Tab-separated table of C-alpha atoms in Angstrom:
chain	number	residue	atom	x	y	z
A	57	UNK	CA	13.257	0.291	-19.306
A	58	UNK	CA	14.324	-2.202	-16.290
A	59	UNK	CA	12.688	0.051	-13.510
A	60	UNK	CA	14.324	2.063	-11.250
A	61	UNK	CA	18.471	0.981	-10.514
A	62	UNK	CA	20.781	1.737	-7.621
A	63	UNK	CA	24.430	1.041	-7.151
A	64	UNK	CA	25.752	-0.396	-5.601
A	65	UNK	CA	23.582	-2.626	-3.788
A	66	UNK	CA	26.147	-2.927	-0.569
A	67	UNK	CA	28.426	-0.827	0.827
A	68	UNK	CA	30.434	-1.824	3.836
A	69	UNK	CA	32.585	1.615	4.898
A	70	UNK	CA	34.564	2.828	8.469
A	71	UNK	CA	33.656	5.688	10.175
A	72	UNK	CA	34.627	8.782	8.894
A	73	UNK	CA	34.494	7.595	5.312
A	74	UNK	CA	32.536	9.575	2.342
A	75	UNK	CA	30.351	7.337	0.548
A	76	UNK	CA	27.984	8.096	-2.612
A	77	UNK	CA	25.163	6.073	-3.972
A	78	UNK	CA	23.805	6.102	-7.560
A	79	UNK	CA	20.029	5.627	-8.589
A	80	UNK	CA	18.674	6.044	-12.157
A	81	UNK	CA	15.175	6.231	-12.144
A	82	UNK	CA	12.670	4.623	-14.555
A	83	UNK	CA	13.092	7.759	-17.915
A	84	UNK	CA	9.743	8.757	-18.217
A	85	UNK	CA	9.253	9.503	-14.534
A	86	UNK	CA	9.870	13.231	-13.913
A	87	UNK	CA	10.421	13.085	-9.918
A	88	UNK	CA	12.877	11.124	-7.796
A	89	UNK	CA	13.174	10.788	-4.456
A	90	UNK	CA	15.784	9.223	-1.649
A	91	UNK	CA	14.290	7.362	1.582
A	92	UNK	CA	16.065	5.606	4.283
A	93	UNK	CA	14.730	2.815	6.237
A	94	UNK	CA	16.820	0.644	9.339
A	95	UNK	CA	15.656	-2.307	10.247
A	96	UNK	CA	11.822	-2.120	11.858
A	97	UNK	CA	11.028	0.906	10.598
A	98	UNK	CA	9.052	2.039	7.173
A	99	UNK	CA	10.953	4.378	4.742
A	100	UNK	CA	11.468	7.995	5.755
A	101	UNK	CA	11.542	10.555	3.664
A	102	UNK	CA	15.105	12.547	2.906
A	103	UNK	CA	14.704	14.359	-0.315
A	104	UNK	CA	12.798	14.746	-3.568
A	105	UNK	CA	13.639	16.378	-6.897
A	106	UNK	CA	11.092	17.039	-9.782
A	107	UNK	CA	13.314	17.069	-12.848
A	108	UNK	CA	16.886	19.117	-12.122
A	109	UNK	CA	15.203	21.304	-8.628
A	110	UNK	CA	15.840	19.413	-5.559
A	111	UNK	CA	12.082	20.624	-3.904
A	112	UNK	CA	12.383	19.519	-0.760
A	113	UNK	CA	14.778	18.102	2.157
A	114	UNK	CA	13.476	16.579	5.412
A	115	UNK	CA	14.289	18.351	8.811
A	116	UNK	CA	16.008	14.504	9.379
A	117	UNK	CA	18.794	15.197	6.766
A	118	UNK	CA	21.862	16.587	8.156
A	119	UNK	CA	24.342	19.086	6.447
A	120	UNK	CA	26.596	15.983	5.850
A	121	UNK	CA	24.304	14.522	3.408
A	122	UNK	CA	23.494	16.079	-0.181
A	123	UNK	CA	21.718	14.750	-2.951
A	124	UNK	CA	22.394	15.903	-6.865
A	125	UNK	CA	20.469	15.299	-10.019
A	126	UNK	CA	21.867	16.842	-12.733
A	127	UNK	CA	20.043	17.561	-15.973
A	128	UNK	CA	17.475	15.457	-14.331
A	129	UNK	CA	18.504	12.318	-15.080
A	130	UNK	CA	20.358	9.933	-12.343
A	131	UNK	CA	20.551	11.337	-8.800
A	132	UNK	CA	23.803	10.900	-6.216
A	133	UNK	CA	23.304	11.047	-2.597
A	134	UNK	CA	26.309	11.656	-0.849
A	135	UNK	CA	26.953	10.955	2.905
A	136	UNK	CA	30.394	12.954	4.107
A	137	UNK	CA	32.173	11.690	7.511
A	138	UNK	CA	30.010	8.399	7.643
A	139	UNK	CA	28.668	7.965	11.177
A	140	UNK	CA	27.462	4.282	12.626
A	141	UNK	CA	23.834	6.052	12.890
A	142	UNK	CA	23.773	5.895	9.086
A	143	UNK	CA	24.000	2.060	9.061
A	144	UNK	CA	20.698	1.668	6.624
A	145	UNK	CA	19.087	0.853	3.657
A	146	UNK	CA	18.885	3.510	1.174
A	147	UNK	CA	15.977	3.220	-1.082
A	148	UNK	CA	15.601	5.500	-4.181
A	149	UNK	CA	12.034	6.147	-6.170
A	150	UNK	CA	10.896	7.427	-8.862
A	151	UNK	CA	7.259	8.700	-9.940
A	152	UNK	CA	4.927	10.242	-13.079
A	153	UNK	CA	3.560	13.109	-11.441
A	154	UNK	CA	3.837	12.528	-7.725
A	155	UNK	CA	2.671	9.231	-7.980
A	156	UNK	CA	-0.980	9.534	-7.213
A	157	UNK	CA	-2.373	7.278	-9.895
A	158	UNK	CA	0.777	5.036	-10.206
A	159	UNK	CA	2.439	5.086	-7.595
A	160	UNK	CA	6.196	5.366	-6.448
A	161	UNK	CA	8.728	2.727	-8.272
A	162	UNK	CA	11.097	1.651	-5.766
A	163	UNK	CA	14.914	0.554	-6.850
A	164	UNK	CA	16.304	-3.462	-4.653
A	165	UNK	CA	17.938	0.017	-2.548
A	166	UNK	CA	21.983	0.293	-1.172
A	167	UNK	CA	22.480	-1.430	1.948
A	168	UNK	CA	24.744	0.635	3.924
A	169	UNK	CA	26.708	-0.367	6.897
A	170	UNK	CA	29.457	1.713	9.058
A	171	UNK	CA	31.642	0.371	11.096
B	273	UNK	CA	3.681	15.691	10.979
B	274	UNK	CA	1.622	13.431	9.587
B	275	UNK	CA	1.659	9.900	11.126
B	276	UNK	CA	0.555	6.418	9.519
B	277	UNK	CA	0.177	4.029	12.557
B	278	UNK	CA	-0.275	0.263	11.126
B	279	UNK	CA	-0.960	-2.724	13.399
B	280	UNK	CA	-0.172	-5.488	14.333
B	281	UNK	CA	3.579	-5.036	13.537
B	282	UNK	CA	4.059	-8.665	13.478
B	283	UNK	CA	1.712	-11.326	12.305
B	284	UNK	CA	2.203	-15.216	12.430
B	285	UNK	CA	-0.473	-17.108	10.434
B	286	UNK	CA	-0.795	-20.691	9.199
B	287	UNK	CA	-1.297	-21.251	5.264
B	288	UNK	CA	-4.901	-21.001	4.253
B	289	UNK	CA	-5.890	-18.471	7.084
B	290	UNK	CA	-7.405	-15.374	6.682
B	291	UNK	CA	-6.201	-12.344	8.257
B	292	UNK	CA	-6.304	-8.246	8.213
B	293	UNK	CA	-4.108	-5.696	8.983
B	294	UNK	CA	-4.990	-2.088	9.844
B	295	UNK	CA	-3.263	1.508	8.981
B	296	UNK	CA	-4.724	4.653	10.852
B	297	UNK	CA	-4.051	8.400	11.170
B	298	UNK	CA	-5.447	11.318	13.027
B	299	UNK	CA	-4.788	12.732	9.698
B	300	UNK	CA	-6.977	13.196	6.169
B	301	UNK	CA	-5.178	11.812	3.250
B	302	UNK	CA	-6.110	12.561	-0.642
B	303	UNK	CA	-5.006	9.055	-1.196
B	304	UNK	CA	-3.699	5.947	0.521
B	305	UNK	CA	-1.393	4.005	-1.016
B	306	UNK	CA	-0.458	-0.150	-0.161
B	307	UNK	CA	3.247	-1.965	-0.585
B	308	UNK	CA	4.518	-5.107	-0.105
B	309	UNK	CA	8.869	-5.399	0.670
B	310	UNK	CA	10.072	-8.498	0.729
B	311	UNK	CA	13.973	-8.725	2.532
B	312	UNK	CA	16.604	-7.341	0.449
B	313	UNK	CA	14.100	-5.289	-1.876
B	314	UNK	CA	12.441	-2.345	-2.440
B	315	UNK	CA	8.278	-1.893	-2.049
B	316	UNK	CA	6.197	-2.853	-4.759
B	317	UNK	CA	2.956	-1.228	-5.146
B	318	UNK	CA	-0.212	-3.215	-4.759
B	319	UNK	CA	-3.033	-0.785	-5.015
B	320	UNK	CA	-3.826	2.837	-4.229
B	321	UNK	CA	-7.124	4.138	-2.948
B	322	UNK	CA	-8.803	7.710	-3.588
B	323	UNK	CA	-12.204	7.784	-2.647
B	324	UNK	CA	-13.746	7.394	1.395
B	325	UNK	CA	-15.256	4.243	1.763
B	326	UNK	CA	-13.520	2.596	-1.131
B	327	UNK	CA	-12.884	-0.868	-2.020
B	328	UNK	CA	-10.851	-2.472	-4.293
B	329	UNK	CA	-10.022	-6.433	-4.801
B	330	UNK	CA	-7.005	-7.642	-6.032
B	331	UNK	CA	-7.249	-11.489	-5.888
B	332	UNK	CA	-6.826	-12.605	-2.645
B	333	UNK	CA	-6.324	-8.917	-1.100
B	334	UNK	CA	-9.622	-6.807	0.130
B	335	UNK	CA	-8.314	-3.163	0.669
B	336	UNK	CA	-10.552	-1.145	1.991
B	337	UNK	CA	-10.266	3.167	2.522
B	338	UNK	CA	-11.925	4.902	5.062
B	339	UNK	CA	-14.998	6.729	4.971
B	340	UNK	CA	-13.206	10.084	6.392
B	341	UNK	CA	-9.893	9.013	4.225
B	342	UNK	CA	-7.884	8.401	7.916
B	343	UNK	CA	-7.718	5.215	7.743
B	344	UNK	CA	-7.343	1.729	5.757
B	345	UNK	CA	-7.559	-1.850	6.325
B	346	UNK	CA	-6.406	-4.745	4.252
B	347	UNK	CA	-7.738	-8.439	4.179
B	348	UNK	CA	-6.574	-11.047	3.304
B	349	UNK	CA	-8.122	-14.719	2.424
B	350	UNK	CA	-6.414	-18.022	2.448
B	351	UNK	CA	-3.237	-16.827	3.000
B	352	UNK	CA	-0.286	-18.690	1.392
B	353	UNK	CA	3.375	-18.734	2.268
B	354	UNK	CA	3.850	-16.710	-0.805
B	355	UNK	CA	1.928	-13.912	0.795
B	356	UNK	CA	5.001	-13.468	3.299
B	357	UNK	CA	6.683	-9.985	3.608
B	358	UNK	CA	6.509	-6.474	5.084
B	359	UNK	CA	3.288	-4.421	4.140
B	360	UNK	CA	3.694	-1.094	4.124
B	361	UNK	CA	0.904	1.897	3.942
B	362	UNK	CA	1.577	5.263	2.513
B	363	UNK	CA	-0.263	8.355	2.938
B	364	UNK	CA	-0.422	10.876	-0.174
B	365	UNK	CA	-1.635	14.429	0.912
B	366	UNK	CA	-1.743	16.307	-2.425
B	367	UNK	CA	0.421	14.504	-4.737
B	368	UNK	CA	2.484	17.332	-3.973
B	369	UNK	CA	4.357	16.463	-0.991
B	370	UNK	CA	6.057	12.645	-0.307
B	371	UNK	CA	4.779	9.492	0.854
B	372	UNK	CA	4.441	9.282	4.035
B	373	UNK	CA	5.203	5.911	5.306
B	374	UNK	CA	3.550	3.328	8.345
B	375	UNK	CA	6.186	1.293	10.036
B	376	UNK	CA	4.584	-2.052	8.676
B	377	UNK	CA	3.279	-5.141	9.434
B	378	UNK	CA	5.869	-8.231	8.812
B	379	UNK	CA	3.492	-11.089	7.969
B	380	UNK	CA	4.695	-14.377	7.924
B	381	UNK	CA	2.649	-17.201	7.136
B	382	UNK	CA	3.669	-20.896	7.468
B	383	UNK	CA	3.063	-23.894	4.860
């Protein structure tokens, strides 16, 4: 296993556009979970799935974005009607058990940029 | 909300000094958890402390946990230019809920 992978690593998009990012998290790990960070800033939190359930969304993530993970495998986030506010790095994780003991494995994240 | 407050957010050193960098909350955590991000990448974990008062070594990195699990510090000797990037804190409540996330401290230390 080569850790936790994203695509695509940039995505350049106009205003207006859809977009969707892939992450396939490291197998064994049973929860996965989508952060965004801009430039400054630490990660925030947008959503988390353990296995297949998507458990929780953050008040931050607007109706235009949704996140899959089917058959809990690889998750898709999906961003509809692209906005310049969403200009960010999107970083996926994934984790044994919530990551207490081992942490969160972060993927090199998708580097997203509306103009 | 939870909030992870880390400071200084910017810190220019000279190779072979030592430094430390602090993370504090108003908040109890179950478990504080370090990162280093270097441009372009995603965190990497560097150690994860359970237990108020804590303190665990990793070569040239002291991290330390607070006694009433709010806070964490981490040291650093003889820094080298390898040492450069973004450290990040993360506060774990239950296991059960996400990571929350300081803002950083960017480190940059100069050959």
């Amino acid at each position: 296993d080569t850790g936790v992978s994203q695509d695509p690593r940039h995505k350049i998009t106009k205003r207006g556009q859809n977009v969707t990012f892939r992450c396939d998290p490291i197998s064994e790990h049973n929860r996965l979970y989508w952060y965004r960070q801009t430039l400054g800033q630490g990660p925030e939190f947008l959503t988390y799935f353990q296995n297949e359930a998507q458990l929780e969304k953050s008040r931050l993530l607007s109706d235009r974005f949704s996140a899959e993970r089917p058959k809990g495998s690889f998750s898709t986030l999906e961003i509809q009607r692209t906005e310049q506010g969403d200009s960010a790095m999107y970083l996926c994780a994934s984790s044994l058990d919530g990551g207490r003991s081992y942490g969160y494995t972060f993927g090199s994240g998708t580097r997203l940029t509306v103009v | 909300t939870q909030l992870l407050e880390q400071s200084p957010q910017f810190l220019s050193i000279q190779e072979g000094e030592n430094l430390t960098v602090y993370c504090n909350s108003s908040s109890v955590f179950s478990s504080l958890q370090w990162y280093r991000q270097e441009p372009g990448e995603g965190p990497v974990l560097l150690v994860t402390v359970v237990t108020g008062g804590e303190v665990k070594k990793l070569k040239r990195l002291t991290f330390q946990f607070g006694d009433a699990r709010k806070d964490s510090s981490l040291h650093i000797t003889a820094a080298q230019p390898g040492d450069t990037g973004l450290y990040l804190c993360a506060g774990d409540n239950s296991g059960n809920t996400p990571l929350v996330f300081g803002k950083g401290t960017r480190l940059s230390v100069i050959a």
